[in-house]
Amino acid sequence: MTNTTKNVYDLETVMLEDATSEMVIIDQTLLPSETVFLRLKTQKEIWEAIYKLRVRGAPAIGVAAAYGIYLGAKAIKALEYKEFYTDFISLKKYLASSRPTAVNLFWALDRMDECVKRYKEKTVEDIKFELLKEAHKIKEEDTWVCRSIGEYGLTLLKPDMGILTHCNAGQLATSKYGTALAPIYVGQEKGYNLKVFADETRPLLQGARLTAYELNKAGVDVTLICDNMASAVMKNGWVQGVFVGCDRVAANGDTANKIGTSGVAILAKNYNIPFYVCAPTSTIDLNCASGKDICIEERNPKEVTEMWYEKRMAPKDVKVFNPAFDVTDEKFITGIITEYGIAKAPYNESLKEIFKRKRGM
Ligand code: MRU
């Protein structure tokens, strides 16, 4: 893994350099104080980058997994399909073990797998080329998807509104625009002058380090608050809508997103503020009947007691609970904004309708 610091900041989160067989990512663990671009070559480096949140956010994880498995497949020596596919499946299992909750990881790897099977009659060299095209397509589609979510989301907003968001579901978490931040960026283009409150998002501060950073950089009016200030801000009447991203939406609308999201949804209900989940269809998992079926990642206790700074903020042997995500019950969700329209309760029906629209039915 080699590091290069660029002078000009480029918000493109994940890029492929096919000529050098490298994936280039912004190391999001170092933002906002350092902008370091990592060049990832090996499967181990790519796995580590996803696991350590150097690249993070459900759609960006999907793009990184697609480019990652392409690079792995490119290096496979086998010339016969059967041998090639056996090695490909080992790569798929390995990358799939990096993080459990964001379904985009598995969705992207499955899509790459389908691509291999679709072209099984071709030569291995040709299959590798098809994989490259498919990975690029996953990234390009994500830009369109986010833009569309932004356009639909903006129909729910009026100029000068106050919006609260949790974690980072912005440009850094996607190919472009973000999901929850897409309506804000599209609104900015159209002169909406929205006022955003960004929860800091403990333990790893994606809200403070990433959301506040990218919105500020884009010239959006953003105010950073600690997680425990959301109620005060809502009570003051400063927020007219909550927009969050998601890592997996179940068939009934229950939604896994960054830890703390469910608390924000409960607060929003209390203050009668609409709560919207911005969800690419790649993040909707109809195989999960409800939130109970979603696997919630538990991470290293040190993220709570030290963050990344190796300076203890809690007693040495204290017990720690560190789930990376929680599930917001569908009853707290006003609408789920997808690239094919806005789903409303009952989600069991409306999400199926969204997928019908996606299939052009
Ligand atoms: O642990 P992270 O930083 O990957 O968690 C990210 C989130 O929870 C985001 O809100 C979610 O992935 C949506 S990103 C468009």
CSV table of C-alpha atoms and ligand atoms in Angstrom, one decimal:
chain,number,residue,atom,x,y,z
A,1,MET,CA,0.0,0.0,0.0
A,2,THR,CA,1.7,3.2,-1.1
A,3,ASN,CA,0.5,6.7,-0.1
A,4,THR,CA,0.5,9.8,-2.1
A,5,THR,CA,-0.8,13.1,-0.9
A,6,LYS,CA,-2.3,15.2,-3.7
A,7,ASN,CA,-2.4,19.0,-3.5
A,8,VAL,CA,-5.7,19.4,-5.2
A,9,TYR,CA,-8.5,17.8,-3.3
A,10,ASP,CA,-10.5,15.4,-5.4
A,11,LEU,CA,-13.7,14.1,-3.9
A,12,GLU,CA,-13.7,11.0,-6.0
A,13,THR,CA,-13.8,8.3,-3.3
A,14,VAL,CA,-12.8,5.2,-5.3
A,15,MET,CA,-11.0,5.0,-8.6
A,16,LEU,CA,-9.5,2.2,-10.7
A,17,GLU,CA,-6.1,2.6,-12.4
A,18,ASP,CA,-6.3,-0.4,-14.7
A,19,ALA,CA,-2.9,0.3,-16.2
A,20,THR,CA,-1.1,-0.2,-12.9
A,21,SER,CA,-3.7,-2.7,-11.6
A,22,GLU,CA,-4.3,-0.5,-8.6
A,23,MET,CA,-7.4,0.9,-6.8
A,24,VAL,CA,-7.0,4.5,-5.6
A,25,ILE,CA,-9.0,5.6,-2.6
A,26,ILE,CA,-9.1,8.6,-0.3
A,27,ASP,CA,-8.2,7.3,3.2
A,28,GLN,CA,-11.3,8.5,5.1
A,29,THR,CA,-9.8,7.6,8.5
A,30,LEU,CA,-7.5,10.6,8.0
A,31,LEU,CA,-10.0,13.2,6.9
A,32,PRO,CA,-10.4,16.1,7.4
A,33,SER,CA,-6.9,16.9,8.6
A,34,GLU,CA,-5.0,14.9,5.9
A,35,THR,CA,-6.0,14.1,2.4
A,36,VAL,CA,-4.1,10.9,1.6
A,37,PHE,CA,-4.7,8.8,-1.5
A,38,LEU,CA,-4.0,5.1,-1.0
A,39,ARG,CA,-3.0,2.9,-3.9
A,40,LEU,CA,-4.3,-0.6,-3.2
A,41,LYS,CA,-3.0,-3.6,-5.1
A,42,THR,CA,-3.5,-6.8,-3.2
A,43,GLN,CA,-6.7,-8.4,-1.9
A,44,LYS,CA,-5.4,-8.1,1.6
A,45,GLU,CA,-4.9,-4.4,1.2
A,46,ILE,CA,-8.4,-4.0,-0.3
A,47,TRP,CA,-10.0,-6.1,2.5
A,48,GLU,CA,-8.1,-4.1,5.1
A,49,ALA,CA,-9.3,-0.8,3.6
A,50,ILE,CA,-12.9,-1.8,3.8
A,51,TYR,CA,-12.6,-3.4,7.3
A,52,LYS,CA,-10.8,-0.3,8.7
A,53,LEU,CA,-13.2,2.1,7.1
A,54,ARG,CA,-10.6,3.7,4.9
A,55,VAL,CA,-13.3,3.3,2.3
A,56,ARG,CA,-16.8,3.3,3.9
A,57,GLY,CA,-20.5,4.0,3.3
A,58,ALA,CA,-22.6,1.3,1.7
A,59,PRO,CA,-22.5,2.3,-2.0
A,60,ALA,CA,-18.7,3.1,-1.9
A,61,ILE,CA,-18.1,-0.2,-0.3
A,62,GLY,CA,-19.9,-1.8,-3.2
A,63,VAL,CA,-17.8,0.0,-5.8
A,64,ALA,CA,-14.6,-0.9,-3.9
A,65,ALA,CA,-15.6,-4.5,-3.8
A,66,ALA,CA,-16.4,-4.6,-7.5
A,67,TYR,CA,-13.0,-3.1,-8.4
A,68,GLY,CA,-11.4,-5.2,-5.8
A,69,ILE,CA,-12.6,-8.5,-7.1
A,70,TYR,CA,-11.8,-7.4,-10.7
A,71,LEU,CA,-8.2,-6.7,-9.7
A,72,GLY,CA,-8.1,-10.1,-7.9
A,73,ALA,CA,-9.6,-11.9,-11.0
A,74,LYS,CA,-7.2,-10.1,-13.3
A,75,ALA,CA,-4.3,-11.6,-11.4
A,76,ILE,CA,-5.7,-15.2,-11.6
A,77,LYS,CA,-3.3,-17.3,-13.7
A,78,ALA,CA,-5.7,-20.1,-14.7
A,79,LEU,CA,-6.6,-20.3,-18.4
A,80,GLU,CA,-9.5,-22.8,-18.0
A,81,TYR,CA,-12.9,-21.5,-16.9
A,82,LYS,CA,-13.4,-24.1,-14.1
A,83,GLU,CA,-10.1,-23.4,-12.4
A,84,PHE,CA,-10.6,-19.6,-12.9
A,85,TYR,CA,-14.1,-19.7,-11.4
A,86,THR,CA,-12.9,-21.7,-8.3
A,87,ASP,CA,-10.2,-19.0,-7.6
A,88,PHE,CA,-12.8,-16.3,-8.3
A,89,ILE,CA,-15.2,-17.7,-5.7
A,90,SER,CA,-12.3,-17.8,-3.1
A,91,LEU,CA,-11.8,-14.1,-3.8
A,92,LYS,CA,-15.5,-13.4,-3.4
A,93,LYS,CA,-15.7,-15.2,-0.1
A,94,TYR,CA,-12.6,-13.3,1.2
A,95,LEU,CA,-13.8,-9.8,0.3
A,96,ALA,CA,-17.4,-10.6,1.5
A,97,SER,CA,-15.9,-11.3,5.0
A,98,SER,CA,-14.7,-7.7,5.4
A,99,ARG,CA,-17.9,-6.2,6.8
A,100,PRO,CA,-21.3,-7.8,7.4
A,101,THR,CA,-24.1,-5.2,7.5
A,102,ALA,CA,-23.9,-3.0,4.3
A,103,VAL,CA,-25.7,-5.2,1.7
A,104,ASN,CA,-24.0,-3.4,-1.2
A,105,LEU,CA,-20.8,-5.3,-0.5
A,106,PHE,CA,-22.6,-8.7,-1.2
A,107,TRP,CA,-24.8,-7.1,-3.9
A,108,ALA,CA,-21.7,-5.9,-5.9
A,109,LEU,CA,-19.9,-9.2,-5.4
A,110,ASP,CA,-22.9,-11.2,-6.6
A,111,ARG,CA,-23.3,-8.9,-9.6
A,112,MET,CA,-19.6,-9.6,-10.5
A,113,ASP,CA,-20.2,-13.3,-10.0
A,114,GLU,CA,-23.3,-13.2,-12.3
A,115,CYS,CA,-21.1,-11.5,-14.9
A,116,VAL,CA,-18.5,-14.3,-14.8
A,117,LYS,CA,-21.3,-16.9,-15.2
A,118,ARG,CA,-23.0,-15.0,-18.0
A,119,TYR,CA,-19.8,-15.1,-20.1
A,120,LYS,CA,-18.6,-18.6,-19.1
A,121,GLU,CA,-18.4,-19.6,-22.8
A,122,LYS,CA,-15.8,-16.9,-23.5
A,123,THR,CA,-12.0,-17.1,-22.9
A,124,VAL,CA,-10.8,-16.2,-19.4
A,125,GLU,CA,-9.1,-13.1,-20.9
A,126,ASP,CA,-12.5,-12.0,-22.3
A,127,ILE,CA,-14.2,-12.7,-19.0
A,128,LYS,CA,-11.7,-10.4,-17.2
A,129,PHE,CA,-12.5,-7.7,-19.7
A,130,GLU,CA,-16.3,-8.2,-19.0
A,131,LEU,CA,-15.6,-7.9,-15.3
A,132,LEU,CA,-13.8,-4.6,-15.8
A,133,LYS,CA,-16.8,-3.2,-17.7
A,134,GLU,CA,-19.2,-4.5,-15.1
A,135,ALA,CA,-17.2,-2.8,-12.2
A,136,HIS,CA,-17.2,0.5,-14.1
A,137,LYS,CA,-20.9,0.1,-14.7
A,138,ILE,CA,-21.6,-0.3,-11.0
A,139,LYS,CA,-19.7,2.9,-10.3
A,140,GLU,CA,-21.4,4.9,-13.1
A,141,GLU,CA,-24.8,3.7,-12.2
A,142,ASP,CA,-24.3,4.8,-8.6
A,143,THR,CA,-23.8,8.4,-9.7
A,144,TRP,CA,-27.1,8.3,-11.6
A,145,VAL,CA,-28.8,6.6,-8.7
A,146,CYS,CA,-27.7,9.2,-6.2
A,147,ARG,CA,-28.6,12.1,-8.6
A,148,SER,CA,-32.1,10.6,-8.9
A,149,ILE,CA,-32.5,10.2,-5.1
A,150,GLY,CA,-31.4,13.9,-4.9
A,151,GLU,CA,-34.1,14.9,-7.3
A,152,TYR,CA,-36.9,12.9,-5.6
A,153,GLY,CA,-35.7,14.1,-2.2
A,154,LEU,CA,-35.8,17.7,-3.2
A,155,THR,CA,-39.5,17.5,-3.9
A,156,LEU,CA,-39.9,17.1,-0.2
A,157,LEU,CA,-38.0,20.3,0.6
A,158,LYS,CA,-38.6,24.0,0.5
A,159,PRO,CA,-36.0,26.8,0.3
A,160,ASP,CA,-34.4,27.7,3.7
A,161,MET,CA,-35.5,24.6,5.5
A,162,GLY,CA,-33.4,23.0,8.3
A,163,ILE,CA,-32.3,19.4,7.7
A,164,LEU,CA,-30.7,17.1,10.2
A,165,THR,CA,-28.5,14.2,9.1
A,166,HIS,CA,-26.6,11.4,10.9
A,167,CYS,CA,-23.3,9.8,10.0
A,168,ASN,CA,-22.0,10.4,6.4
A,169,ALA,CA,-24.2,9.5,3.5
A,170,GLY,CA,-22.6,12.0,1.2
A,171,GLN,CA,-20.1,12.2,-1.8
A,172,LEU,CA,-17.5,10.4,0.3
A,173,ALA,CA,-19.8,7.4,0.8
A,174,THR,CA,-20.8,7.1,-2.8
A,175,SER,CA,-19.6,7.7,-6.4
A,176,LYS,CA,-21.1,11.2,-6.4
A,177,TYR,CA,-23.7,13.4,-4.6
A,178,GLY,CA,-24.3,10.9,-1.8
A,179,THR,CA,-27.7,9.6,-0.8
A,180,ALA,CA,-29.0,11.6,2.2
A,181,LEU,CA,-26.9,14.5,1.1
A,182,ALA,CA,-28.0,14.3,-2.5
A,183,PRO,CA,-31.2,16.4,-2.1
A,184,ILE,CA,-29.0,19.0,-0.3
A,185,TYR,CA,-26.5,19.2,-3.2
A,186,VAL,CA,-29.2,19.2,-5.8
A,187,GLY,CA,-31.0,21.9,-3.7
A,188,GLN,CA,-27.8,23.9,-3.6
A,189,GLU,CA,-27.6,23.9,-7.4
A,190,LYS,CA,-31.1,25.3,-7.5
A,191,GLY,CA,-30.5,28.0,-4.8
A,192,TYR,CA,-32.4,26.4,-1.9
A,193,ASN,CA,-30.1,27.7,0.8
A,194,LEU,CA,-30.8,24.7,3.1
A,195,LYS,CA,-29.4,24.7,6.6
A,196,VAL,CA,-27.9,21.4,7.6
A,197,PHE,CA,-27.3,20.1,11.2
A,198,ALA,CA,-24.7,17.3,11.1
A,199,ASP,CA,-24.7,14.9,14.1
A,200,GLU,CA,-21.0,14.2,15.0
A,201,THR,CA,-21.8,10.5,15.1
A,202,ARG,CA,-19.8,8.7,17.8
A,203,PRO,CA,-17.8,6.6,18.1
A,204,LEU,CA,-15.9,7.3,14.8
A,205,LEU,CA,-17.2,10.8,14.1
A,206,GLN,CA,-18.2,10.3,10.4
A,207,GLY,CA,-20.6,13.3,10.9
A,208,ALA,CA,-17.9,15.6,12.2
A,209,ARG,CA,-15.0,14.4,10.2
A,210,LEU,CA,-16.7,13.7,6.9
A,211,THR,CA,-20.2,15.3,6.6
A,212,ALA,CA,-19.3,18.6,8.1
A,213,TYR,CA,-16.1,18.6,6.0
A,214,GLU,CA,-17.7,17.8,2.6
A,215,LEU,CA,-20.7,20.1,3.1
A,216,ASN,CA,-18.5,22.9,4.3
A,217,LYS,CA,-16.2,22.4,1.4
A,218,ALA,CA,-19.2,22.6,-1.0
A,219,GLY,CA,-20.3,25.9,0.6
A,220,VAL,CA,-23.5,24.4,2.2
A,221,ASP,CA,-24.6,26.1,5.4
A,222,VAL,CA,-23.7,23.3,7.9
A,223,THR,CA,-23.7,23.3,11.7
A,224,LEU,CA,-22.0,20.5,13.6
A,225,ILE,CA,-23.7,19.2,16.7
A,226,CYS,CA,-22.9,16.5,19.2
A,227,ASP,CA,-25.2,13.5,19.0
A,228,ASN,CA,-26.9,14.4,22.3
A,229,MET,CA,-27.8,17.9,21.0
A,230,ALA,CA,-30.3,16.7,18.3
A,231,SER,CA,-33.3,16.9,20.7
A,232,ALA,CA,-32.4,20.5,21.6
A,233,VAL,CA,-32.1,21.5,18.0
A,234,MET,CA,-35.4,19.9,17.1
A,235,LYS,CA,-37.1,21.5,20.1
A,236,ASN,CA,-35.8,24.9,19.0
A,237,GLY,CA,-37.7,24.4,15.7
A,238,TRP,CA,-34.6,24.5,13.6
A,239,VAL,CA,-35.2,21.2,11.8
A,240,GLN,CA,-38.1,20.5,9.3
A,241,GLY,CA,-36.8,17.2,8.0
A,242,VAL,CA,-34.3,14.4,8.9
A,243,PHE,CA,-32.5,12.7,6.0
A,244,VAL,CA,-30.3,9.7,6.6
A,245,GLY,CA,-28.6,7.0,4.5
A,246,CYS,CA,-28.8,3.2,5.1
A,247,ASP,CA,-26.8,0.1,5.0
A,248,ARG,CA,-29.6,-2.4,4.5
A,249,VAL,CA,-33.4,-2.0,4.2
A,250,ALA,CA,-35.5,-5.0,5.0
A,251,ALA,CA,-38.6,-5.9,3.0
A,252,ASN,CA,-40.9,-4.4,5.7
A,253,GLY,CA,-39.0,-1.1,5.7
A,254,ASP,CA,-37.0,-1.6,8.9
A,255,THR,CA,-33.6,0.1,8.2
A,256,ALA,CA,-30.1,-0.5,9.4
A,257,ASN,CA,-27.9,2.6,9.4
A,258,LYS,CA,-25.1,4.0,11.6
A,259,ILE,CA,-25.5,3.5,15.3
A,260,GLY,CA,-27.7,6.3,16.7
A,261,THR,CA,-30.0,6.6,13.7
A,262,SER,CA,-32.9,4.9,15.5
A,263,GLY,CA,-32.7,7.4,18.4
A,264,VAL,CA,-32.8,10.3,15.9
A,265,ALA,CA,-35.9,8.7,14.3
A,266,ILE,CA,-37.6,8.4,17.7
A,267,LEU,CA,-36.8,12.0,18.5
A,268,ALA,CA,-38.2,13.1,15.1
A,269,LYS,CA,-41.4,11.3,15.8
A,270,ASN,CA,-41.7,13.1,19.1
A,271,TYR,CA,-41.3,16.5,17.5
A,272,ASN,CA,-43.5,15.6,14.5
A,273,ILE,CA,-40.6,16.0,12.1
A,274,PRO,CA,-40.6,13.8,8.9
A,275,PHE,CA,-37.8,11.2,8.9
A,276,TYR,CA,-36.6,10.0,5.5
A,277,VAL,CA,-34.3,7.2,4.6
A,278,CYS,CA,-32.4,7.7,1.3
A,279,ALA,CA,-31.9,4.2,-0.2
A,280,PRO,CA,-30.5,3.1,-3.5
A,281,THR,CA,-32.3,-0.1,-4.6
A,282,SER,CA,-28.9,-1.8,-4.2
A,283,THR,CA,-29.3,-1.3,-0.4
A,284,ILE,CA,-32.8,-2.8,-0.2
A,285,ASP,CA,-32.6,-6.5,0.7
A,286,LEU,CA,-36.0,-8.1,0.1
A,287,ASN,CA,-34.4,-11.4,1.4
A,288,CYS,CA,-34.5,-9.9,4.9
A,289,ALA,CA,-38.1,-10.0,6.0
A,290,SER,CA,-37.5,-7.5,8.9
A,291,GLY,CA,-34.8,-5.8,10.8
A,292,LYS,CA,-34.4,-8.9,13.0
A,293,ASP,CA,-32.7,-10.6,10.0
A,294,ILE,CA,-30.0,-7.9,9.5
A,295,CYS,CA,-26.6,-8.8,10.9
A,296,ILE,CA,-25.3,-5.9,12.9
A,297,GLU,CA,-21.5,-5.5,12.9
A,298,GLU,CA,-19.8,-5.2,16.3
A,299,ARG,CA,-16.5,-3.5,16.2
A,300,ASN,CA,-13.4,-3.2,18.3
A,301,PRO,CA,-14.1,-1.7,21.8
A,302,LYS,CA,-11.1,0.5,21.4
A,303,GLU,CA,-13.1,2.6,18.9
A,304,VAL,CA,-15.2,3.7,21.9
A,305,THR,CA,-12.5,4.0,24.5
A,306,GLU,CA,-9.7,5.5,22.4
A,307,MET,CA,-11.1,6.1,18.9
A,308,TRP,CA,-7.9,5.9,16.7
A,309,TYR,CA,-5.8,8.1,18.9
A,310,GLU,CA,-4.4,5.5,21.4
A,311,LYS,CA,-5.2,7.9,24.2
A,312,ARG,CA,-7.5,6.3,26.7
A,313,MET,CA,-10.8,8.2,27.3
A,314,ALA,CA,-12.3,5.6,29.7
A,315,PRO,CA,-11.2,3.3,32.6
A,316,LYS,CA,-8.8,0.6,31.5
A,317,ASP,CA,-10.9,-2.5,32.0
A,318,VAL,CA,-14.4,-1.1,31.5
A,319,LYS,CA,-16.9,-3.2,29.5
A,320,VAL,CA,-17.8,-1.8,26.1
A,321,PHE,CA,-20.7,-2.4,23.7
A,322,ASN,CA,-19.8,-1.1,20.2
A,323,PRO,CA,-22.4,-2.0,17.5
A,324,ALA,CA,-21.6,-0.1,14.3
A,325,PHE,CA,-25.3,0.1,13.3
A,326,ASP,CA,-28.8,0.0,14.7
A,327,VAL,CA,-32.2,-0.8,13.1
A,328,THR,CA,-34.8,1.9,12.8
A,329,ASP,CA,-38.3,0.4,13.0
A,330,GLU,CA,-40.4,1.1,9.9
A,331,LYS,CA,-43.1,2.8,12.0
A,332,PHE,CA,-40.7,5.8,12.5
A,333,ILE,CA,-39.9,6.2,8.8
A,334,THR,CA,-42.0,8.8,6.9
A,335,GLY,CA,-40.7,7.6,3.5
A,336,ILE,CA,-37.9,5.7,1.8
A,337,ILE,CA,-36.4,7.7,-1.1
A,338,THR,CA,-35.1,5.5,-3.9
A,339,GLU,CA,-33.9,6.2,-7.4
A,340,TYR,CA,-37.2,5.0,-8.7
A,341,GLY,CA,-39.4,7.1,-6.4
A,342,ILE,CA,-40.5,7.5,-2.8
A,343,ALA,CA,-41.9,4.4,-1.0
A,344,LYS,CA,-44.4,5.0,1.8
A,345,ALA,CA,-45.9,2.5,4.3
A,346,PRO,CA,-46.9,-0.3,4.0
A,347,TYR,CA,-43.3,-0.9,2.8
A,348,ASN,CA,-43.9,-4.6,2.1
A,349,GLU,CA,-46.0,-3.5,-0.8
A,350,SER,CA,-44.4,-0.2,-1.8
A,351,LEU,CA,-40.8,-1.5,-2.0
A,352,LYS,CA,-42.0,-4.3,-4.3
A,353,GLU,CA,-43.6,-1.7,-6.5
A,354,ILE,CA,-40.2,0.2,-6.6
A,355,PHE,CA,-38.5,-3.0,-7.8
A,356,LYS,CA,-41.2,-3.5,-10.4
A,357,ARG,CA,-40.5,0.0,-11.7
A,358,LYS,CA,-36.8,-0.8,-11.8
A,359,ARG,CA,-37.5,-3.8,-14.0
A,360,GLY,CA,-39.6,-1.6,-16.2
A,361,MET,CA,-42.9,-3.3,-15.4
B,1,MRU,O1,-19.5,2.5,9.2
B,1,MRU,P1,-19.8,3.3,8.0
B,1,MRU,O2,-19.1,4.6,8.1
B,1,MRU,O3,-19.5,2.6,6.7
B,1,MRU,O4,-21.3,3.6,8.1
B,1,MRU,C1,-21.9,4.4,7.0
B,1,MRU,C2,-23.4,4.6,7.2
B,1,MRU,O5,-24.0,4.1,8.1
B,1,MRU,C3,-24.0,5.4,6.1
B,1,MRU,O6,-25.1,6.1,6.6
B,1,MRU,C4,-24.6,4.4,5.1
B,1,MRU,O7,-23.6,3.5,4.7
B,1,MRU,C5,-25.1,5.1,3.9
B,1,MRU,S1,-23.9,5.8,2.9
B,1,MRU,C6,-24.7,6.4,1.5
